[in-house]
Amino acid sequence: DIQMTQSPSSVSASVGDRVTITCRASQPISSWLVWYQQKPGKAPNLLIYATSSLQSGVPSRFSGSASGTDFTLTISSLQPEDFATYYCQQANSFPLTFGGGTKVEIK
Amino acid sequence: QVQLQESGPGLVKPSETLSLTCNVSGGSVSSTSYYWGWIRQPPGKGLEWIGILSYSESAYYNPSLKSRLTISVDTSKNQFSLKLSSVTAADTAVYYCARGIVMDRGVRRFDPWGQGTLVTVSS
């Protein structure tokens, strides 16, 4: 199975801050990396797929990039509605696997 | 737009079978462009992929659950189902159904998701 290691597990930030979350795959996954946002009591919501493709309706302050097996989600200017938990998921091969999550908290 | 809604018992006894259904509206489970999947989340923990299938293709299961798992599609009701046998407390989780979108011959993202349903395994 492909292991997805997400870091940090939590981050405290202020509105307007730039936030970066990293996900490392245990083996090559091409560009098949997905990011989801989950708010308490809600289902995950698709943000980015195929490393850097922004899902329709998602604000442009969210972006994704990759370097080898390291993938990054960047929020360029954190907004109040962005405080949530973020998960990465590899979509390269079965079994599909998720990272452990990163909780973005208010500083 | 496609919407998914899970339904089923919220409480299951240990050793029994957990059965959930996902009703699909605004789209067809018979579409060959999509897969239909299940993901779960134990309370306070992360996401775990359970399995996925499409109307015309094979099902793919998480190896850790495969021996206890069946996912099926009912085109007449436009829904798909999950059955997990011999459950234990470790199977207590919020269970989500989701549509898997195919891209370049693979299931490359899940969208949308159902709202999720909490299933507790307890006597």
Coordinates of C-alpha atoms in Angstrom, one line a residue:
Chain A
D1 CA 0.0 0.0 0.0
I2 CA 1.1 3.6 -0.6
Q3 CA 1.5 5.5 2.6
M4 CA 0.7 9.2 2.7
T5 CA 2.5 11.2 5.4
Q6 CA 1.0 14.5 6.0
S7 CA 2.6 17.4 7.9
P8 CA 2.1 19.2 10.1
S9 CA -0.7 17.5 12.0
S10 CA -1.9 20.9 13.1
V11 CA -1.0 24.5 12.5
S12 CA -2.1 27.7 14.2
A13 CA -2.4 30.7 11.9
S14 CA -4.0 34.1 11.7
V15 CA -6.4 35.5 9.1
G16 CA -4.3 36.7 6.2
D17 CA -1.4 34.3 6.8
R18 CA 0.0 32.0 4.1
V19 CA -0.4 28.4 5.1
T20 CA 1.5 25.4 3.6
I21 CA 0.6 21.8 4.2
T22 CA 2.7 18.9 2.9
C23 CA 1.9 15.4 1.9
R24 CA 4.6 12.8 1.1
A25 CA 3.9 9.6 -0.8
S26 CA 5.9 6.4 0.1
Q27 CA 6.3 5.7 -3.6
P28 CA 5.7 7.5 -6.9
I29 CA 2.1 8.4 -7.6
S30 CA 2.5 10.5 -10.8
S31 CA 0.3 13.5 -10.4
W32 CA -2.6 11.7 -8.8
L33 CA -2.9 13.6 -5.6
V34 CA -6.1 15.0 -4.2
W35 CA -6.8 17.5 -1.4
Y36 CA -10.0 17.7 0.6
Q37 CA -11.2 20.2 3.2
Q38 CA -13.4 18.9 6.1
K39 CA -15.2 21.1 8.6
P40 CA -16.5 19.7 11.9
G41 CA -19.6 17.4 11.5
K42 CA -19.4 17.7 7.7
A43 CA -18.3 15.5 4.8
P44 CA -15.0 16.2 3.1
N45 CA -15.2 18.7 0.3
L46 CA -13.0 18.4 -2.8
L47 CA -10.5 21.2 -3.2
I48 CA -7.8 20.2 -5.7
Y49 CA -7.3 17.1 -7.9
A50 CA -4.4 15.9 -10.1
T51 CA -2.0 17.8 -7.9
S52 CA -2.9 21.3 -9.0
S53 CA -6.3 21.4 -10.7
L54 CA -8.7 23.6 -8.7
Q55 CA -12.2 22.1 -8.3
S56 CA -14.9 24.4 -9.7
G57 CA -16.1 26.9 -7.1
V58 CA -13.0 26.7 -4.9
P59 CA -11.3 30.1 -4.3
S60 CA -8.1 30.8 -6.1
R61 CA -6.3 31.3 -2.8
F62 CA -6.0 27.5 -2.7
S63 CA -3.3 26.0 -4.9
G64 CA -1.4 22.7 -5.2
S65 CA 2.0 21.7 -6.4
A66 CA 4.5 18.9 -6.3
S67 CA 8.1 18.0 -6.3
G68 CA 8.7 14.3 -6.8
T69 CA 6.7 12.5 -4.2
D70 CA 6.2 15.6 -2.1
F71 CA 2.9 17.4 -2.6
T72 CA 1.9 20.8 -1.2
L73 CA -1.3 22.6 -0.5
T74 CA -1.0 26.3 -0.1
I75 CA -3.5 28.8 1.1
S76 CA -2.2 32.1 0.1
S77 CA -4.2 34.3 2.5
L78 CA -6.1 32.4 5.1
Q79 CA -9.7 33.4 5.5
P80 CA -12.0 32.7 8.5
E81 CA -13.9 30.0 6.5
D82 CA -10.7 28.2 5.9
F83 CA -10.2 27.0 9.5
A84 CA -10.8 23.2 9.0
T85 CA -9.0 19.9 8.6
Y86 CA -7.3 19.1 5.3
Y87 CA -6.6 15.7 4.0
C88 CA -4.6 14.5 1.0
Q89 CA -5.4 11.3 -0.8
Q90 CA -3.4 9.4 -3.4
A91 CA -5.4 8.4 -6.4
N92 CA -2.7 6.5 -8.3
S93 CA -3.5 2.9 -7.3
F94 CA -5.7 0.7 -5.1
P95 CA -6.0 0.7 -2.2
L96 CA -6.7 4.4 -2.2
T97 CA -5.1 5.9 0.9
F98 CA -5.4 9.2 2.8
G99 CA -3.0 11.3 4.8
G100 CA -3.6 11.7 8.5
G101 CA -5.0 15.2 8.2
T102 CA -3.8 18.7 9.1
K103 CA -6.0 20.8 11.4
V104 CA -5.7 24.5 10.6
E105 CA -6.6 26.4 13.8
I106 CA -7.1 30.0 14.7
K107 CA -4.0 31.6 16.3
Chain B
Q1 CA -26.5 18.2 -9.6
V2 CA -25.7 14.8 -8.2
Q3 CA -26.5 14.2 -4.5
L4 CA -25.8 11.2 -2.4
Q5 CA -27.6 10.2 0.8
E6 CA -26.6 7.3 3.1
S7 CA -29.2 5.3 5.1
G8 CA -29.1 2.4 7.5
P9 CA -29.1 1.4 11.1
G10 CA -27.1 3.6 13.5
L11 CA -26.4 0.7 15.9
V12 CA -25.1 -2.7 15.1
K13 CA -24.3 -5.5 17.5
P14 CA -20.8 -7.1 17.5
S15 CA -20.4 -10.1 15.2
E16 CA -23.4 -8.9 13.1
T17 CA -23.5 -7.4 9.6
L18 CA -23.4 -3.7 9.0
S19 CA -25.6 -2.8 6.0
L20 CA -25.8 0.7 4.5
T21 CA -27.4 2.1 1.3
C22 CA -26.5 5.2 -0.6
N23 CA -29.2 6.7 -2.7
V24 CA -28.1 8.7 -5.7
S25 CA -30.2 11.5 -7.1
G26 CA -29.6 13.8 -10.0
G27 CA -27.5 11.2 -11.8
S28 CA -27.4 7.5 -12.7
V29 CA -25.4 4.7 -11.0
S30 CA -25.4 3.1 -14.5
S31 CA -23.1 5.7 -15.9
T32 CA -19.8 4.3 -17.1
S33 CA -18.0 7.5 -16.3
Y34 CA -18.2 7.0 -12.6
Y35 CA -17.4 4.7 -9.7
W36 CA -19.4 4.6 -6.5
G37 CA -17.5 4.2 -3.3
W38 CA -17.5 4.1 0.5
I39 CA -15.1 5.8 2.9
R40 CA -15.3 5.8 6.7
Q41 CA -14.0 7.9 9.6
P42 CA -13.8 6.7 13.2
P43 CA -14.7 9.3 15.7
G44 CA -12.0 11.9 16.0
K45 CA -9.8 10.1 13.5
G46 CA -8.8 10.3 9.8
L47 CA -10.4 8.9 6.6
E48 CA -10.2 5.3 5.5
W49 CA -11.1 4.1 2.0
I50 CA -13.4 1.0 2.2
G51 CA -14.1 0.1 -1.4
I52 CA -15.5 1.1 -4.8
L53 CA -17.2 -0.3 -7.8
S54 CA -18.9 0.8 -11.0
Y55 CA -21.9 -0.6 -12.9
S56 CA -19.8 -2.1 -15.6
E57 CA -16.5 -2.9 -13.9
S58 CA -15.2 -4.9 -11.0
A59 CA -15.3 -3.9 -7.4
Y60 CA -12.1 -2.9 -5.6
Y61 CA -11.9 -3.4 -1.9
N62 CA -9.5 -2.3 0.8
P63 CA -7.4 -5.5 1.5
S64 CA -7.8 -4.9 5.3
L65 CA -11.6 -5.3 4.9
K66 CA -11.9 -7.5 1.8
S67 CA -12.8 -10.8 3.6
R68 CA -15.8 -9.1 5.3
L69 CA -16.9 -6.7 2.6
T70 CA -19.5 -6.6 -0.2
I71 CA -20.3 -3.6 -2.3
S72 CA -23.1 -3.8 -4.8
V73 CA -25.1 -1.6 -7.2
D74 CA -28.9 -1.7 -7.7
T75 CA -29.7 0.1 -10.9
S76 CA -33.5 -0.3 -10.5
K77 CA -33.3 1.8 -7.4
N78 CA -30.4 4.0 -8.4
Q79 CA -28.5 3.2 -5.3
F80 CA -25.5 1.2 -4.1
S81 CA -24.9 -0.7 -0.9
L82 CA -22.3 -1.7 1.6
K83 CA -22.3 -4.9 3.7
L84 CA -19.6 -5.4 6.3
S85 CA -19.8 -8.7 8.2
S86 CA -18.6 -9.8 11.7
V87 CA -18.3 -6.2 12.9
T88 CA -16.4 -5.2 16.1
A89 CA -16.1 -1.9 18.0
A90 CA -13.3 -1.0 15.6
D91 CA -15.8 -0.6 12.8
T92 CA -17.6 2.2 14.7
A93 CA -17.3 5.2 12.4
V94 CA -19.1 7.7 10.2
Y95 CA -19.6 6.1 6.9
Y96 CA -19.6 8.2 3.8
C97 CA -20.7 7.3 0.3
A98 CA -19.1 9.2 -2.6
R99 CA -18.9 9.3 -6.4
G100 CA -15.6 8.4 -7.8
I101 CA -14.6 10.3 -11.0
V102 CA -12.7 8.5 -13.6
M103 CA -9.8 10.3 -15.4
D104 CA -7.1 8.6 -17.5
R105 CA -8.3 5.1 -16.7
G106 CA -8.4 5.5 -13.0
V107 CA -10.6 6.8 -10.1
R108 CA -8.9 10.1 -9.5
R109 CA -11.1 11.9 -7.0
F110 CA -14.3 11.7 -5.0
D111 CA -17.0 14.3 -5.5
P112 CA -19.6 14.7 -4.2
W113 CA -19.8 13.0 -0.9
G114 CA -22.9 12.1 1.1
Q115 CA -23.4 13.8 4.5
G116 CA -22.3 10.6 6.3
T117 CA -24.0 8.4 8.8
L118 CA -22.6 7.3 12.2
V119 CA -22.7 3.6 12.8
T120 CA -21.9 2.4 16.3
V121 CA -21.0 -1.2 17.0
S122 CA -22.2 -2.1 20.5
S123 CA -24.2 -4.7 22.3

